[in-house]
XYZ file of C-alpha atoms in Angstrom:
388
model
C 54.000 84.096 159.645
C 52.051 83.318 156.333
C 52.827 84.406 152.814
C 49.634 86.674 152.813
C 51.067 88.716 155.544
C 51.962 92.346 154.473
C 54.974 92.257 156.574
C 56.080 89.214 154.575
C 55.025 90.815 151.094
C 56.537 94.271 151.681
C 59.723 93.502 153.968
C 60.642 89.745 154.504
C 60.577 88.611 150.956
C 61.988 91.617 149.382
C 64.787 91.709 151.996
C 65.519 87.948 151.671
C 65.811 88.282 147.698
C 68.077 91.138 147.967
C 70.456 89.660 150.591
C 70.318 86.388 148.670
C 71.178 88.248 145.544
C 74.011 90.245 146.774
C 75.722 87.017 148.446
C 78.931 86.036 146.455
C 78.979 82.408 147.498
C 76.867 79.488 147.865
C 77.696 79.043 151.671
C 76.717 82.630 152.379
C 73.497 82.428 150.388
C 72.740 79.161 152.323
C 73.480 80.911 155.566
C 70.995 83.758 154.755
C 68.395 81.277 154.054
C 68.718 79.798 157.318
C 68.726 83.072 159.224
C 65.588 84.040 157.165
C 64.082 80.663 157.715
C 64.448 80.632 161.447
C 63.192 84.288 161.684
C 60.013 83.040 159.437
C 59.295 80.419 161.946
C 60.052 82.413 165.050
C 57.522 84.936 163.919
C 54.561 82.398 164.400
C 55.761 80.748 167.520
C 59.121 81.389 169.008
C 59.025 79.056 171.914
C 59.077 76.258 169.394
C 62.275 77.190 167.448
C 64.532 75.026 169.626
C 61.944 72.268 168.917
C 62.680 72.587 165.107
C 66.464 72.898 165.598
C 66.559 69.859 168.048
C 64.513 67.770 165.011
C 67.594 69.032 162.735
C 70.220 68.004 165.238
C 68.708 64.695 166.130
C 68.262 63.400 162.470
C 71.640 64.588 161.307
C 73.402 63.085 164.017
C 71.409 59.722 163.214
C 72.086 60.117 159.548
C 75.942 60.112 160.289
C 75.389 56.988 162.636
C 73.748 54.989 159.741
C 76.225 55.987 157.195
C 79.281 55.081 159.542
C 77.742 51.666 160.455
C 76.141 50.838 157.255
C 75.652 47.016 156.849
C 75.928 46.408 160.696
C 73.176 46.309 163.363
C 74.021 49.955 164.557
C 72.864 51.362 161.350
C 69.318 49.649 161.730
C 69.395 50.828 165.473
C 70.204 54.599 164.267
C 67.221 54.184 161.769
C 64.819 53.088 164.548
C 66.162 55.657 166.893
C 65.524 58.457 164.454
C 62.249 57.256 163.632
C 61.281 56.895 167.467
C 62.561 60.207 168.425
C 60.852 62.066 165.368
C 57.504 60.288 165.837
C 57.491 60.612 169.646
C 57.928 64.604 169.463
C 55.205 64.545 166.725
C 53.166 62.223 168.914
C 53.403 64.356 172.144
C 52.698 67.746 170.535
C 50.063 66.564 168.057
C 48.355 63.492 169.434
C 48.740 63.317 173.474
C 45.538 65.479 173.866
C 43.695 62.877 171.469
C 45.208 59.850 173.252
C 44.484 61.007 176.697
C 41.084 62.224 176.047
C 40.085 59.003 174.291
C 41.424 57.061 177.263
C 39.309 58.901 179.725
C 36.188 58.806 177.319
C 36.756 54.663 176.752
C 37.913 53.788 180.431
C 36.654 56.558 182.431
C 40.287 56.990 183.874
C 40.925 60.145 185.589
C 43.342 62.097 183.614
C 44.273 65.772 182.991
C 43.942 66.542 179.163
C 46.778 69.058 178.691
C 45.937 71.802 176.061
C 49.077 71.576 174.051
C 49.862 74.450 171.091
C 50.545 72.484 167.930
C 54.099 73.702 166.587
C 53.769 75.170 163.192
C 54.583 72.759 160.369
C 55.524 69.985 162.615
C 54.048 67.327 160.351
C 55.757 68.502 157.522
C 59.113 68.564 158.665
C 58.781 65.530 160.580
C 57.967 63.674 157.313
C 61.024 65.223 155.689
C 63.190 64.308 158.374
C 62.131 60.728 158.196
C 62.559 60.607 154.450
C 66.233 61.544 154.947
C 67.157 59.040 157.428
C 65.295 56.323 155.758
C 66.847 57.169 152.371
C 70.161 57.265 154.057
C 69.773 53.735 155.513
C 68.600 52.309 152.135
C 71.419 53.771 150.461
C 69.321 56.107 148.201
C 71.410 59.180 149.380
C 74.547 59.563 151.399
C 74.500 61.480 154.453
C 74.647 65.156 154.760
C 78.080 65.941 155.977
C 77.112 69.537 156.824
C 74.816 70.503 159.694
C 74.057 73.630 158.098
C 72.982 72.402 154.950
C 70.787 69.781 156.599
C 69.179 72.532 158.710
C 68.296 74.465 155.557
C 66.636 71.309 153.985
C 64.444 71.053 157.007
C 63.848 74.605 157.718
C 63.704 76.091 153.859
C 60.947 78.670 154.505
C 58.908 78.447 151.458
C 57.643 74.985 152.331
C 58.229 74.834 155.995
C 54.728 75.734 157.310
C 52.316 73.809 154.842
C 54.555 72.035 152.481
C 54.923 70.725 149.751
C 56.636 67.824 151.289
C 60.127 67.761 149.777
C 62.212 64.536 149.884
C 65.739 64.750 150.783
C 66.712 63.000 147.813
C 65.019 65.912 145.620
C 66.150 68.832 147.479
C 69.655 68.262 149.179
C 71.180 68.136 145.788
C 69.740 71.468 145.070
C 71.422 73.037 148.096
C 74.676 72.130 146.996
C 74.363 73.905 143.631
C 75.312 77.357 142.992
C 71.537 78.598 142.548
C 70.954 82.317 141.854
C 68.601 84.831 141.586
C 67.637 85.502 137.874
C 65.456 87.688 135.881
C 63.575 84.678 134.581
C 63.283 83.082 137.713
C 61.937 86.045 139.211
C 59.250 86.388 136.582
C 58.234 82.789 136.769
C 58.428 82.865 140.494
C 56.050 85.891 140.984
C 53.614 84.902 138.436
C 53.145 81.398 140.187
C 53.047 83.358 143.673
C 50.516 85.943 142.652
C 48.228 83.298 141.049
C 48.432 81.164 144.193
C 47.830 84.367 146.378
C 44.589 85.025 144.286
C 43.305 81.650 144.903
C 43.991 81.586 148.919
C 43.294 85.184 149.606
C 40.455 86.236 147.052
C 38.845 82.927 146.371
C 39.414 80.554 149.616
C 39.058 83.172 152.194
C 35.900 84.821 150.886
C 34.198 81.158 150.300
C 35.317 80.412 153.929
C 32.857 83.138 155.394
C 29.728 81.175 154.058
C 31.247 77.754 154.813
C 32.099 78.616 158.255
C 28.532 79.788 159.082
C 26.823 76.767 157.903
C 29.166 74.363 159.574
C 28.962 76.196 162.809
C 25.078 75.680 163.214
C 24.065 73.058 160.117
C 20.641 72.657 161.901
C 19.526 76.067 161.288
C 19.791 75.639 157.385
C 17.893 74.031 154.795
C 19.172 70.943 153.126
C 20.138 72.816 149.851
C 22.149 75.579 151.830
C 23.894 72.662 153.570
C 24.538 70.795 150.350
C 25.986 73.927 148.796
C 28.046 74.646 151.873
C 29.583 71.025 151.299
C 30.294 72.027 147.708
C 31.620 75.206 148.489
C 34.238 73.598 151.048
C 35.500 71.400 148.394
C 36.364 74.469 146.365
C 37.389 76.438 149.483
C 40.281 73.666 150.797
C 41.253 73.165 147.130
C 41.849 76.940 146.696
C 43.407 77.544 150.078
C 45.792 74.504 150.146
C 46.880 74.527 146.417
C 47.056 78.512 146.444
C 49.609 78.072 149.556
C 51.381 75.434 147.708
C 51.639 77.560 144.667
C 52.916 80.676 146.669
C 55.699 78.272 148.309
C 56.671 76.873 144.857
C 56.946 80.653 143.595
C 58.906 81.948 146.415
C 61.458 78.900 145.999
C 61.735 79.546 142.293
C 62.456 83.341 142.900
C 65.925 81.790 144.441
C 66.269 79.207 141.911
C 64.965 76.171 143.714
C 62.321 73.872 142.309
C 59.810 72.264 144.681
C 57.489 69.725 143.326
C 53.998 70.172 141.899
C 51.502 69.376 144.793
C 48.015 69.416 143.089
C 46.945 68.735 139.523
C 43.295 69.386 139.023
C 42.195 66.769 141.498
C 38.343 67.384 140.908
C 38.733 66.002 137.267
C 39.694 62.799 138.429
C 37.627 59.721 137.125
C 37.863 57.600 140.390
C 39.425 58.013 143.927
C 42.737 56.407 142.954
C 43.280 58.897 140.442
C 42.390 61.619 142.697
C 45.128 60.656 145.074
C 47.413 61.107 142.309
C 46.268 64.329 141.830
C 45.439 65.790 145.370
C 48.309 66.683 147.668
C 50.680 64.827 145.477
C 53.902 65.251 147.830
C 51.960 63.446 150.722
C 50.520 60.518 148.817
C 53.866 59.841 147.129
C 55.444 60.002 150.455
C 52.987 57.574 152.019
C 53.271 55.335 148.941
C 57.100 55.238 149.095
C 57.704 55.152 152.970
C 54.564 53.505 154.209
C 52.357 51.563 151.501
C 55.467 49.851 149.900
C 57.266 49.230 153.108
C 54.398 47.399 154.284
C 54.293 45.060 151.372
C 52.206 47.136 148.778
C 50.410 44.854 146.506
C 53.386 42.013 146.574
C 51.563 39.892 149.314
C 48.247 39.077 147.838
C 44.787 40.942 147.282
C 43.825 40.702 151.016
C 47.263 41.867 152.312
C 46.840 44.588 149.669
C 43.510 46.027 150.953
C 44.979 45.933 154.569
C 47.982 47.973 153.364
C 45.769 50.486 151.589
C 43.523 50.918 154.869
C 46.505 51.372 157.081
C 48.185 53.764 154.774
C 44.993 55.903 154.553
C 43.904 55.552 157.996
C 47.363 57.017 159.238
C 47.457 59.482 156.194
C 44.156 60.730 157.804
C 45.335 60.948 161.252
C 48.478 62.901 160.000
C 46.191 65.663 158.880
C 44.734 66.263 162.462
C 44.262 64.903 166.037
C 40.473 64.271 165.691
C 38.994 60.902 165.014
C 36.976 62.558 162.323
C 40.344 62.726 160.284
C 40.905 58.962 160.744
C 37.462 58.553 159.547
C 37.968 60.713 156.515
C 41.067 58.713 155.860
C 39.500 55.350 156.369
C 36.397 56.459 153.834
C 39.220 57.076 151.219
C 41.193 53.773 152.110
C 37.813 51.744 151.554
C 36.909 53.711 148.414
C 40.603 52.669 147.167
C 40.190 48.970 147.995
C 36.606 49.067 146.088
C 38.189 50.500 143.054
C 41.186 48.135 143.123
C 38.901 45.293 143.623
C 36.672 46.482 140.801
C 39.543 46.745 138.361
C 40.533 43.060 139.228
C 37.041 41.878 138.449
C 36.732 43.736 135.433
C 40.086 42.234 134.185
C 42.051 45.388 133.583
C 45.842 44.915 133.697
C 48.414 47.322 135.506
C 48.585 50.595 133.413
C 45.666 49.648 131.144
C 43.040 52.299 130.880
C 39.667 51.578 129.540
C 38.185 53.181 126.356
C 37.284 56.722 126.294
C 33.344 57.555 126.414
C 32.102 61.126 127.114
C 29.001 59.973 129.179
C 30.742 57.535 131.425
C 33.742 59.866 131.827
C 31.294 62.816 132.961
C 29.522 60.488 135.404
C 32.577 58.944 136.812
C 34.114 62.297 137.504
C 30.698 63.581 139.010
C 30.519 60.467 141.107
C 34.056 60.803 142.350
C 33.552 64.333 143.328
C 30.374 63.531 145.186
C 32.051 60.824 147.025
C 34.950 63.246 147.795
C 32.767 66.099 148.887
C 30.940 63.819 151.324
C 34.104 62.589 152.827
C 35.244 66.523 153.293
C 32.287 66.651 155.821
C 34.370 64.801 158.434
C 37.315 66.661 157.516
C 35.888 69.974 157.955
C 33.493 69.398 160.696
C 34.586 69.746 164.430
C 33.988 66.270 165.564
C 32.360 63.010 164.514
C 28.922 63.744 165.799
C 28.561 67.267 164.223
C 29.579 65.391 160.811
C-alpha cells in the first residue's frame, strides 16, 4: 500500500487515527499501531510479512544477548551475528540476482539466475535493525525489553516502505511516551501530508510521463529533449522522494510522533558535500555514523579519508538498487566528495570555516553542483550502464 492509494486515504488512515484516539493506554495504542502496520505491509506483499517479523525477532534476541554479556566476547559475537543475519537476508533478496548474473557474465559459469521479488522496504528496516544492535553494543541505548515495542519500531507504517530511516536512539524513546492524537498535531500533520502528496501525485507522477518516454528510447530524441529529460528527472525524483517522506512525517505527526526531516532544499547546495547534507538526510547521516566513522573517517590520514569516502558512497549507491549503474552513481559522488575535500585542503580552509559570500560565485557553484548531480542522475535512472 502507498500513501496516495484511495483505500489508504479514505479508510486505512482515518480508521487508524480513530482507533488510536479511542485507546486509553499507551500499550493498547502501540498494539493498534502494530496491527495496522502489519496490515499496511501485508497489503503490498503478504508473503513477506514473516520476513519482517523474523527480522524483528532476530535483532531483538541479539539485542538481549549483547546487553546480557556486555563487555564480554559474547556481546561482540551477538553484534556480529545480528549484522550477518540482517545483511544476509538483505543480500539474498536484493543482491543474489546481481551476484549470480555478474558471475555468469564475467566467468561464463553456468548458473540459474532466479528472479526474486524484492520485499517492500527491506533496505530501510534492515538499516534500522542494524542501528539498534550497534547502538546497544556501543552503549548508546539500552536493550528493548518489550518485543512488541521493538516490533513497532521496525514496522511503524509511516516510514516502513520508503523511510525516513529512523535510528533506534531517536524513535524508541518516543514509543515509551504517552503520545496522543491532538487537534494541533492533526492540523500540522495533515498540512505536511497534503503538501507531500501534491509533490508526489501532481508534480512527480506527471513529470514521469515525459521522463519515462525519453529514457525508454533516448536515441530517437534530439539532444535538447534528452537534456530536458535529464533535468526533469532531477525534479521528478526530488518531488517523488521528498513528497513521500513528507507524507510519512505528516502521518506520524498526526499520531504525535516526530520523524526526522529527510530533505532540505538540496538543489541550492554550493557543492557536493553540502548536497549530501541536504539530500536523503536520514541515509547520509546513517552512513556517516555507522559506516564512514567506524572505517576511520578522516582520522587516519588523507589517503585513508578518500578511501573511506569512496567505500561509503559505493555501498550507499549499491544500497539503492541491485544494478552496477547504482554503484557507478555512488562512485561518481564519492569521487566528487574526495575532490571537494582535497580542494578545501589545498585552499587552506579549516574545519567549519566558510568562504566569503559572493553572489556570482555562489550562483556558479550552485549551477555547477546541479549540473553534476543531474549527470549522475542519468546512471541512477537508466535501466543499465550501457543505456546510461
